[in-house]
Short mmCIF file of C-alpha atoms in Angstrom, two decimals:
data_model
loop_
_atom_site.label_atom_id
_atom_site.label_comp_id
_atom_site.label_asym_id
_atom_site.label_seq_id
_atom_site.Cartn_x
_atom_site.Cartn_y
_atom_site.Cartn_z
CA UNK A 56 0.00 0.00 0.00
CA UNK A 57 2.20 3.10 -1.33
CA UNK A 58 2.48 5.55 2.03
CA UNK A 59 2.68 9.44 1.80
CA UNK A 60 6.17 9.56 0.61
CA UNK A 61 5.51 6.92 -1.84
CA UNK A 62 2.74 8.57 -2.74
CA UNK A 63 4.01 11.65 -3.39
CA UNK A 64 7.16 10.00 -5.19
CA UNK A 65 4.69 8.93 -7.87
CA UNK A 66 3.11 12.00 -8.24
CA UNK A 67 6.23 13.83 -8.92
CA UNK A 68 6.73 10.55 -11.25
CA UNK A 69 3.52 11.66 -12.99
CA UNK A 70 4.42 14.76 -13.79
CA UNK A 71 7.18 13.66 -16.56
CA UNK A 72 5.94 13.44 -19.98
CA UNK A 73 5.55 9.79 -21.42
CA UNK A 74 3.93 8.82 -17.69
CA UNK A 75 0.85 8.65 -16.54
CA UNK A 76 -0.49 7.60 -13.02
CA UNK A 77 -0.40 3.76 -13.75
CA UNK A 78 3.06 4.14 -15.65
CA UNK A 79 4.47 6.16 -12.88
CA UNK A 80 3.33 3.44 -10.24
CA UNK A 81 5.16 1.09 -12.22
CA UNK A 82 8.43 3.39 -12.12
CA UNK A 83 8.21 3.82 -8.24
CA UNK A 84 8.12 0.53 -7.68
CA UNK A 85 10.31 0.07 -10.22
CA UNK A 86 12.89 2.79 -8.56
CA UNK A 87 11.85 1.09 -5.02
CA UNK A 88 12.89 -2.55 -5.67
CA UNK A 89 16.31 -0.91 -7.17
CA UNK A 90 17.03 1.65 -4.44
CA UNK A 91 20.78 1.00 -4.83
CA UNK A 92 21.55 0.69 -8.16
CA UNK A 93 19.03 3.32 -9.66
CA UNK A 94 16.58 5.22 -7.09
CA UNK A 95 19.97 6.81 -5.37
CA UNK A 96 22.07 7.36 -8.50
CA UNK A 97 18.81 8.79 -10.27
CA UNK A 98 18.49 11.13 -6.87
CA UNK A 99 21.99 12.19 -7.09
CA UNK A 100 21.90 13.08 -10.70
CA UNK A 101 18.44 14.75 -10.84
CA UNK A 102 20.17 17.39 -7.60
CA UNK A 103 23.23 17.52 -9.44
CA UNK A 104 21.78 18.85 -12.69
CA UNK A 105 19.32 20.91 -11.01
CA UNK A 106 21.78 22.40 -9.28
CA UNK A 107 24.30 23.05 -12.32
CA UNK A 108 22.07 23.69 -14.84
CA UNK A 109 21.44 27.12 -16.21
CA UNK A 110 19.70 28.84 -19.06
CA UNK A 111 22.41 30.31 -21.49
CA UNK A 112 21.81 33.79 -21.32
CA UNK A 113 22.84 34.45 -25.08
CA UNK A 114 20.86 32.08 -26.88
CA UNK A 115 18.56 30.64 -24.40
CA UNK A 116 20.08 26.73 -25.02
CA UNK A 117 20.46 25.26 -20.97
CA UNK A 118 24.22 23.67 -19.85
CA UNK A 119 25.90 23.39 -17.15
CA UNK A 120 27.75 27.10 -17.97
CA UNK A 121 26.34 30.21 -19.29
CA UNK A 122 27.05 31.14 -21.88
CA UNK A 123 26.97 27.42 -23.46
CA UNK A 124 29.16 25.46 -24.95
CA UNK A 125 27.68 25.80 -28.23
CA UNK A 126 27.67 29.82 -28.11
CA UNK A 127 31.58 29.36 -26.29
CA UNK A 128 32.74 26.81 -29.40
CA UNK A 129 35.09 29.02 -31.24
CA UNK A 130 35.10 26.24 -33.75
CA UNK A 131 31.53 27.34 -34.51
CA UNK A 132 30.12 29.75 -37.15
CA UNK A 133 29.26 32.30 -35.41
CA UNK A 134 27.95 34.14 -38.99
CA UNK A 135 25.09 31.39 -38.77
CA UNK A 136 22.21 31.91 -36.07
CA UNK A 137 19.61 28.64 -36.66
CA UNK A 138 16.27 29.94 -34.57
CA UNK A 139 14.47 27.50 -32.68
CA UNK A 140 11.33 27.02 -30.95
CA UNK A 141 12.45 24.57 -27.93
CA UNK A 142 15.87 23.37 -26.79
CA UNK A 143 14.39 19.95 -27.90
CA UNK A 144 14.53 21.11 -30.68
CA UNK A 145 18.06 22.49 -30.36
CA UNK A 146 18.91 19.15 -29.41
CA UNK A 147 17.68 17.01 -32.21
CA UNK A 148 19.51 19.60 -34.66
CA UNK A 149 22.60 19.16 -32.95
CA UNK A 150 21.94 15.15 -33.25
CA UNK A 151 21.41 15.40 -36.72
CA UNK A 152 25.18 16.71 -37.24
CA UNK A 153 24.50 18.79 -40.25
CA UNK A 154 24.57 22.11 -38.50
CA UNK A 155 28.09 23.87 -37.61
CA UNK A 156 26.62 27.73 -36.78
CA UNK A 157 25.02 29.09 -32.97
CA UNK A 158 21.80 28.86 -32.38
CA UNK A 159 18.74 31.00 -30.66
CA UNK A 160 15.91 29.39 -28.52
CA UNK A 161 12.75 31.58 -29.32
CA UNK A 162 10.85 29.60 -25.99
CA UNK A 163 7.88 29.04 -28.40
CA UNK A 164 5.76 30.16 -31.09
CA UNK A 165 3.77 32.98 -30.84
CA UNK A 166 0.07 31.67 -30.44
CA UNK A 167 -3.25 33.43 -30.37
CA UNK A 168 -5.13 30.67 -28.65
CA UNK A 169 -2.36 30.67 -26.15
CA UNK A 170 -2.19 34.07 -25.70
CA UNK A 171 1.20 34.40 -25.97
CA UNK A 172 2.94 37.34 -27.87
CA UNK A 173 6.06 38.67 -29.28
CA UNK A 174 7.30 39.62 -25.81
CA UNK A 175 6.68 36.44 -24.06
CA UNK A 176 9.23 34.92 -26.90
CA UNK A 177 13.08 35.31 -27.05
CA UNK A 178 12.26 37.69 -30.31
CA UNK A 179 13.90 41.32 -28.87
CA UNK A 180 17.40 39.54 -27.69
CA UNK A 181 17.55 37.92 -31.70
CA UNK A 182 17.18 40.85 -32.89
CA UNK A 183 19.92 42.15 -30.56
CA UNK A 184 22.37 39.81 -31.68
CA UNK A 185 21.74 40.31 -35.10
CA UNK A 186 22.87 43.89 -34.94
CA UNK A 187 25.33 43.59 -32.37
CA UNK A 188 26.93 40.07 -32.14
CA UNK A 189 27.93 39.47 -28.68
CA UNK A 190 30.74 37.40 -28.47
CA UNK A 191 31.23 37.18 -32.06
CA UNK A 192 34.27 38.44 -34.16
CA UNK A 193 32.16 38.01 -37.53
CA UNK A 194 28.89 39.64 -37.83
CA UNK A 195 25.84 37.38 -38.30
CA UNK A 196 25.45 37.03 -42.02
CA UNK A 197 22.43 34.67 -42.12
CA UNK A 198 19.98 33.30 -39.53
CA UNK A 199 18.10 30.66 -40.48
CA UNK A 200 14.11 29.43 -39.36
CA UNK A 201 14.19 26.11 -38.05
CA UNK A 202 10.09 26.18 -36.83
CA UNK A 203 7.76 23.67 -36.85
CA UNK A 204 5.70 23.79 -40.30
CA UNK A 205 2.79 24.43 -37.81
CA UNK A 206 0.56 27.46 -38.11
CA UNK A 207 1.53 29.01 -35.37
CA UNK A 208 5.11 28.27 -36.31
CA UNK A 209 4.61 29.86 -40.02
CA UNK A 210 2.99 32.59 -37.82
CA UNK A 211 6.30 33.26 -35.73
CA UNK A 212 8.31 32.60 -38.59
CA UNK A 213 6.27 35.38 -40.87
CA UNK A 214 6.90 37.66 -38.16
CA UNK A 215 10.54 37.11 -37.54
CA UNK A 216 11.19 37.50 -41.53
CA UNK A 217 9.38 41.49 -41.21
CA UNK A 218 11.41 42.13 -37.54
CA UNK A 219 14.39 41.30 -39.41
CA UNK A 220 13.60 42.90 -42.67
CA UNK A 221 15.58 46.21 -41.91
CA UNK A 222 18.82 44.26 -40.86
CA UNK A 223 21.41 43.74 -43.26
CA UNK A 224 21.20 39.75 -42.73
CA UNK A 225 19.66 37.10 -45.21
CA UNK A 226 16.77 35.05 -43.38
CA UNK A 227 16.05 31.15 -44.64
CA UNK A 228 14.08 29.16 -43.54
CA UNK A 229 13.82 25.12 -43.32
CA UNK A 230 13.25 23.05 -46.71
CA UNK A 231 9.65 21.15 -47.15
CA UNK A 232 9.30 18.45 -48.37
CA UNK A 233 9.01 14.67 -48.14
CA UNK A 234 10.64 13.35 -45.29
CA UNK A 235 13.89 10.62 -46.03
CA UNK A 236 12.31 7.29 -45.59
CA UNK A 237 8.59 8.47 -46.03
CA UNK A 238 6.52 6.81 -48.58
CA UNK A 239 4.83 9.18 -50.76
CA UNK A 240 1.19 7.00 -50.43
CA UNK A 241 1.59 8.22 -46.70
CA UNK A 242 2.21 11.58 -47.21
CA UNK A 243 -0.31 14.32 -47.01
CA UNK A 244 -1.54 16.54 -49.65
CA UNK A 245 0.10 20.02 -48.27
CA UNK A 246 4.41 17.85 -47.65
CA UNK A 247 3.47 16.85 -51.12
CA UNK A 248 2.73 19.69 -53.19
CA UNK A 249 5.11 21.31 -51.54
CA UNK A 250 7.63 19.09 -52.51
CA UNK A 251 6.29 19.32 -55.91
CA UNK A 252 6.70 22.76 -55.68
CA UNK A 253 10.17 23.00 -54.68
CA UNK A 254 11.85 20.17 -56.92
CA UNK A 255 15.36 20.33 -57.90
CA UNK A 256 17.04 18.97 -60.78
CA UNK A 257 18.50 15.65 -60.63
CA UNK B 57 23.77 19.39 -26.76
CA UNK B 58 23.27 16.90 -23.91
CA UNK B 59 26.85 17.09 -21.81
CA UNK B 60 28.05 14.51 -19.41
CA UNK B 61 25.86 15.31 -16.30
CA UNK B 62 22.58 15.82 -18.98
CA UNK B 63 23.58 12.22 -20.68
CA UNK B 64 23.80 10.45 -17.01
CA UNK B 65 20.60 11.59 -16.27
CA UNK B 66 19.04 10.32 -19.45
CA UNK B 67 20.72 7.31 -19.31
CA UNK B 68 19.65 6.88 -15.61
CA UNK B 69 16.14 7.96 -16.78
CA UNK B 70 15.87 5.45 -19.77
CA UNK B 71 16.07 2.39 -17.27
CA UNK B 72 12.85 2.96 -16.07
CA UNK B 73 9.88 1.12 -17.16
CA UNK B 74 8.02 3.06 -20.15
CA UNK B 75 10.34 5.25 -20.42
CA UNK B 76 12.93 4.48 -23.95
CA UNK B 77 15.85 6.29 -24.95
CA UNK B 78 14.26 9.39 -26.87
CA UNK B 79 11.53 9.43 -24.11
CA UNK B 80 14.03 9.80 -21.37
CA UNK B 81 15.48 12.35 -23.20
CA UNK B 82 12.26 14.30 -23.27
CA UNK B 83 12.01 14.00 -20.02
CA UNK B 84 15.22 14.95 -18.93
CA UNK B 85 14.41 18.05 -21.21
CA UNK B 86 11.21 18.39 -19.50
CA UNK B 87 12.50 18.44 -15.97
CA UNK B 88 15.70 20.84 -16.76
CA UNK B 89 12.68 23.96 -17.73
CA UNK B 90 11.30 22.94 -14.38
CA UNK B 91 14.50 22.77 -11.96
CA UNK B 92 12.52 24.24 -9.10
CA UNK B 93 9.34 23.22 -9.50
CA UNK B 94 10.02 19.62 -10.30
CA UNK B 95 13.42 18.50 -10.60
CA UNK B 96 14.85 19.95 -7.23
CA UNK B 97 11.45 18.55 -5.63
CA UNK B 98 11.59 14.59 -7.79
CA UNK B 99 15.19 14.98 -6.41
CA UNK B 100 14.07 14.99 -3.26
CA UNK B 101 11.39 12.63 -2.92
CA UNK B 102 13.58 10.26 -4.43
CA UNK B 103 16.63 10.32 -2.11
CA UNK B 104 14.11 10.48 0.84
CA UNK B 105 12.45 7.46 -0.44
CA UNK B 106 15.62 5.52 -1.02
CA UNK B 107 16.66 6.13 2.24
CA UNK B 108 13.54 5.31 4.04
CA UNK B 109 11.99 2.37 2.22
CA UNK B 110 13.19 -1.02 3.29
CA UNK B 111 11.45 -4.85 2.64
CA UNK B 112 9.26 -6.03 5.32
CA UNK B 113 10.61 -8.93 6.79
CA UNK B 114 7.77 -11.10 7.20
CA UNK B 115 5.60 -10.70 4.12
CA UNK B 116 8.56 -8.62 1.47
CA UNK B 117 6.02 -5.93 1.04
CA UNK B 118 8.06 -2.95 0.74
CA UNK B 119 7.44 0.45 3.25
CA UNK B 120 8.93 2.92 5.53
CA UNK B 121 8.70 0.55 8.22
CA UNK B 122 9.70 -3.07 9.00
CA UNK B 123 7.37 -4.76 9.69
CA UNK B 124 4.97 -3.19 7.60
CA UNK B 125 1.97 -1.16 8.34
CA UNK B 126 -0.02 -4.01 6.70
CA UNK B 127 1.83 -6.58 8.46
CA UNK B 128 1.58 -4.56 11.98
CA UNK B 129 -2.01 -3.31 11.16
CA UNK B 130 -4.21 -5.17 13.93
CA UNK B 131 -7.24 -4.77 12.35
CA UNK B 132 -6.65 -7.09 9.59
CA UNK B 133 -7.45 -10.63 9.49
CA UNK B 134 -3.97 -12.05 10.22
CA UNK B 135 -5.82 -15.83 9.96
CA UNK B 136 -5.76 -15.06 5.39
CA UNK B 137 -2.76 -14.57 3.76
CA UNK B 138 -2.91 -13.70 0.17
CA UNK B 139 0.27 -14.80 -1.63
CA UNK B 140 1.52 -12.84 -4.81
CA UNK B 141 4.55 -12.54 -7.36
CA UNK B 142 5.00 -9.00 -6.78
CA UNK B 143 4.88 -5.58 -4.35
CA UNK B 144 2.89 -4.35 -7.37
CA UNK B 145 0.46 -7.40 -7.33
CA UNK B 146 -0.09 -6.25 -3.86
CA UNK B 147 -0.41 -2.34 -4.82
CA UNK B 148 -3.17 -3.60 -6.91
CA UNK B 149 -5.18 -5.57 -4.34
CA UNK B 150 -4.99 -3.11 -2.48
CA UNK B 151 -6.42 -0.91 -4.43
CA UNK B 152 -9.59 -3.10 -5.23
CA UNK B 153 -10.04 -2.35 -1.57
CA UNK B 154 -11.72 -6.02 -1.55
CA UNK B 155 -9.08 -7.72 0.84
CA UNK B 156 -8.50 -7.37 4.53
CA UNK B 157 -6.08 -9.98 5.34
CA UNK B 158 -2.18 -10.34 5.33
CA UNK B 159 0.42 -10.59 2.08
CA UNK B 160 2.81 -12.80 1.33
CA UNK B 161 5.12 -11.79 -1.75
CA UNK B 162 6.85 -14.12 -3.02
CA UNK B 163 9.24 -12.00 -5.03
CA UNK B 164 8.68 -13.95 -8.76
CA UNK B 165 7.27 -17.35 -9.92
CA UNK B 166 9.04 -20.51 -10.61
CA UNK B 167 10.77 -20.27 -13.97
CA UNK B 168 12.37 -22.95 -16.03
CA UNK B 169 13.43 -20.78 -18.61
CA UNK B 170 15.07 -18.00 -16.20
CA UNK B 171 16.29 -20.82 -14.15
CA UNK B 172 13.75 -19.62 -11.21
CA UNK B 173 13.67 -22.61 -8.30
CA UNK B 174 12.28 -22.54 -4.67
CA UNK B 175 15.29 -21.58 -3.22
CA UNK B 176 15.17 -18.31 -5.05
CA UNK B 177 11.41 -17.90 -4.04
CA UNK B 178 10.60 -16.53 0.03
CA UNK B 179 8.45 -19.82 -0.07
CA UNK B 180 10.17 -21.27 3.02
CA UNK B 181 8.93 -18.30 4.77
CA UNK B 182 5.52 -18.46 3.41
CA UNK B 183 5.50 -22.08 4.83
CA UNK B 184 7.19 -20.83 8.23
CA UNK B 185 4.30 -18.13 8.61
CA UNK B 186 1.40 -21.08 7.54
CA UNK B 187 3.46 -23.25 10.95
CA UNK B 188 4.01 -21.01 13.37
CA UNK B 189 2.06 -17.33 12.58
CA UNK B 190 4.39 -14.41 13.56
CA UNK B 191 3.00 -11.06 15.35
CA UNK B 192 -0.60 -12.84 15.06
CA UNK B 193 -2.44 -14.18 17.40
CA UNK B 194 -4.81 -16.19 15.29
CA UNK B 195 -3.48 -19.21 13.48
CA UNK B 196 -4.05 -19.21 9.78
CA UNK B 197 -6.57 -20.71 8.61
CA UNK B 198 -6.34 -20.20 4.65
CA UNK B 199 -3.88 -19.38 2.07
CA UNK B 200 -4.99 -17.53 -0.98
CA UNK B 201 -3.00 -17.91 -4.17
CA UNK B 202 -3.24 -14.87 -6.10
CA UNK B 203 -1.06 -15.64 -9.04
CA UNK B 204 -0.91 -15.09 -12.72
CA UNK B 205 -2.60 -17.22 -14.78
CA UNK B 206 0.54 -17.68 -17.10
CA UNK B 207 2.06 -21.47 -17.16
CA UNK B 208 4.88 -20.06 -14.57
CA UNK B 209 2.13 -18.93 -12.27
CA UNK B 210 0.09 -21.78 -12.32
CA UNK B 211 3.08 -24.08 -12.17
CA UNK B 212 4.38 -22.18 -9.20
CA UNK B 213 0.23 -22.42 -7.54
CA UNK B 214 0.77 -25.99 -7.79
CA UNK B 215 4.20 -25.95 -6.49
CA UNK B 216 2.31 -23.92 -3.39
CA UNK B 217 -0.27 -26.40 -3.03
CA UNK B 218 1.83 -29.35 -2.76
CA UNK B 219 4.15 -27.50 -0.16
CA UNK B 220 1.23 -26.59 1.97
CA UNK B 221 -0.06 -29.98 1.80
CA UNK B 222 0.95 -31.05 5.44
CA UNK B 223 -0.19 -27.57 6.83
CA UNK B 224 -3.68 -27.10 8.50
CA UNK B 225 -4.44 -24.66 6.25
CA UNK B 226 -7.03 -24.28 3.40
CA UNK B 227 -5.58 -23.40 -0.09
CA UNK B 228 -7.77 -21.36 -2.76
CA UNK B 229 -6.54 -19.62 -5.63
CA UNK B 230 -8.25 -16.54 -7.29
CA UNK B 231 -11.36 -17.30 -10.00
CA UNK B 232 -10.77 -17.36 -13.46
CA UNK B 233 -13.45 -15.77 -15.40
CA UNK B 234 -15.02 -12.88 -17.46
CA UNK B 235 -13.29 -9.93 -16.17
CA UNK B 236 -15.85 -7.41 -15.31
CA UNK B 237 -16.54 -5.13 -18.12
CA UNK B 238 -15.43 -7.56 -20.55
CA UNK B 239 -16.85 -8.59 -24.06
CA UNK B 240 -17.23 -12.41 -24.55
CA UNK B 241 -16.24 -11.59 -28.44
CA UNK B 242 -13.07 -10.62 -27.57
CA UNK B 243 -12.17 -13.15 -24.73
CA UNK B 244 -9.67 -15.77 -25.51
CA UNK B 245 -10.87 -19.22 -25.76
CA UNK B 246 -9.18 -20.61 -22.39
CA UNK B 247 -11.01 -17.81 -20.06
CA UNK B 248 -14.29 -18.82 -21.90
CA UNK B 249 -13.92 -22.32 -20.71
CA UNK B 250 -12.64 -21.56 -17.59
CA UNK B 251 -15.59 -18.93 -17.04
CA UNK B 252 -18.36 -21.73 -18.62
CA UNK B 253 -16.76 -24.77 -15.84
CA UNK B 254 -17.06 -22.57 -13.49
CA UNK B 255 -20.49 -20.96 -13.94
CA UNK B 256 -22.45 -19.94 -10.81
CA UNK B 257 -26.19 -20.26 -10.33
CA UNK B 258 -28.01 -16.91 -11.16
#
């Protein structure tokens, strides 16, 4: 019979995306039968990170130092700013290998439902960097849209392209189209046009 | 870009049940934006759980205290005791709120294929507690075997049965049957059988 702590244990468990109240039942007890090999370690290293963990204050990414390692890399671009929604987002670019330039975390998309507007986003301190580069030798030459091909993110992404308009920078944004491995019966009508739209020769 | 304290905690994260590699990492993600309102606080609950949660030593339930409030709770009919595989089998009667006795975990069932035997079972304590009832004052009268109905359960039941052959004790097991709720059309043909065999006058 779980007991307060227990109790509250799962709750907190609950809270984590990918659990639900039976699922995180099944990780406390999971967590309690292994209170040695995982529930302490897993302790230790949620503190520790919790601790050490900070928001960069340049391009909103979160590491253990501020400003980041990516915005610190000297090896970097740092002519390249790739704009993000999320640092999850951040993260799966940085998986994907293909990107070599600094990057800005927006926090979002703006969203009418949501409520949430251009100064709730990370939109003013872009800007910023694009006409002053902070801790850049080479001005930023290019920043590129990485947003989700959402409406709100075509929203945010329109808006970005006119705040930017009177800085002497080129704005990109991310190629649509159909998605390595996809199988064009799968697809739907808007990837494909769009990828019918933007063909390149072969 | 996860770093060496962010990778340790997603790899610590991705051992718990549910949870796979690209989930932990979205959790991991999830609980870095929320340092103080979740991480700092999981952190907590966690190391305070680890520290206070130990196996009861009569019945392997696991709680704050040994024995366990279950085990110590005097208003529960010490004369039943309700074996089962697992703490979470237990969680689960519990929660059905439809049993008032004592537990017995058993900590597994007898496995051929994992190389499970007695010895690795708490089954001479289950035996000890039929003989010679600890912190009860009523002998016990029955032994209720509430075990999967898998062939390792069942085996294991059986197993049980013949053990507690010499004991003065009655033996049930749990019924098999429609669950409640379910739809015949979709019941496998074994639990129709057992459900038809074992049909009850209305």
């Amino acid at each position: 019979m779980p007991l307060d702590d227990i109790e509250r244990l799962i709750q907190l468990l609950s809270r984590l995306p990918g659990l639900g109240p039976r699922s995180a039942r099944r990780a406390a007890l999971h967590l309690m039968e292994r209170r040695e090999s995982l529930m302490q370690p897993l302790a230790g290293a949620l503190s520790k990170a919790a601790a050490a963990i900070r928001d960069c204050s340049l391009c909103g990414n979160l590491d253990t130092k501020d400003p980041c390692g990516i915005c610190q890399d000297e090896k970097r671009d740092s002519g390249l700013i790739c704009v993000v929604e999320e640092v999850g987002d951040l993260w799966a670019l940085e998986r994907s290998g293909a990107f070599n330039g600094r990057y800005h975390v927006l926090g979002g998309t703006l969203s009418a439902i949501d409520g949430r507007g251009p100064e709730q986003l990370r939109i003013d301190a872009l800007v910023g960097r694009v006409n002053a580069a902070p801790l850049n030798t080479a001005p930023v030459r290019e920043v590129i849209l990485a947003l989700s091909a959402t409406v709100d993110g075509q929203t945010t992404a329109h808006y970005l392209k006119d705040r930017l308009a009177h800085c002497d920078v080129e704005v990109s944004h991310l190629a649509h189209g159909v998605p390595v491995g996809g199988e064009l019966d799968y697809l739907d009508d808007g990837t494909l046009s769009a990828a019918l739209k933007a063909r390149r020769p072969y």
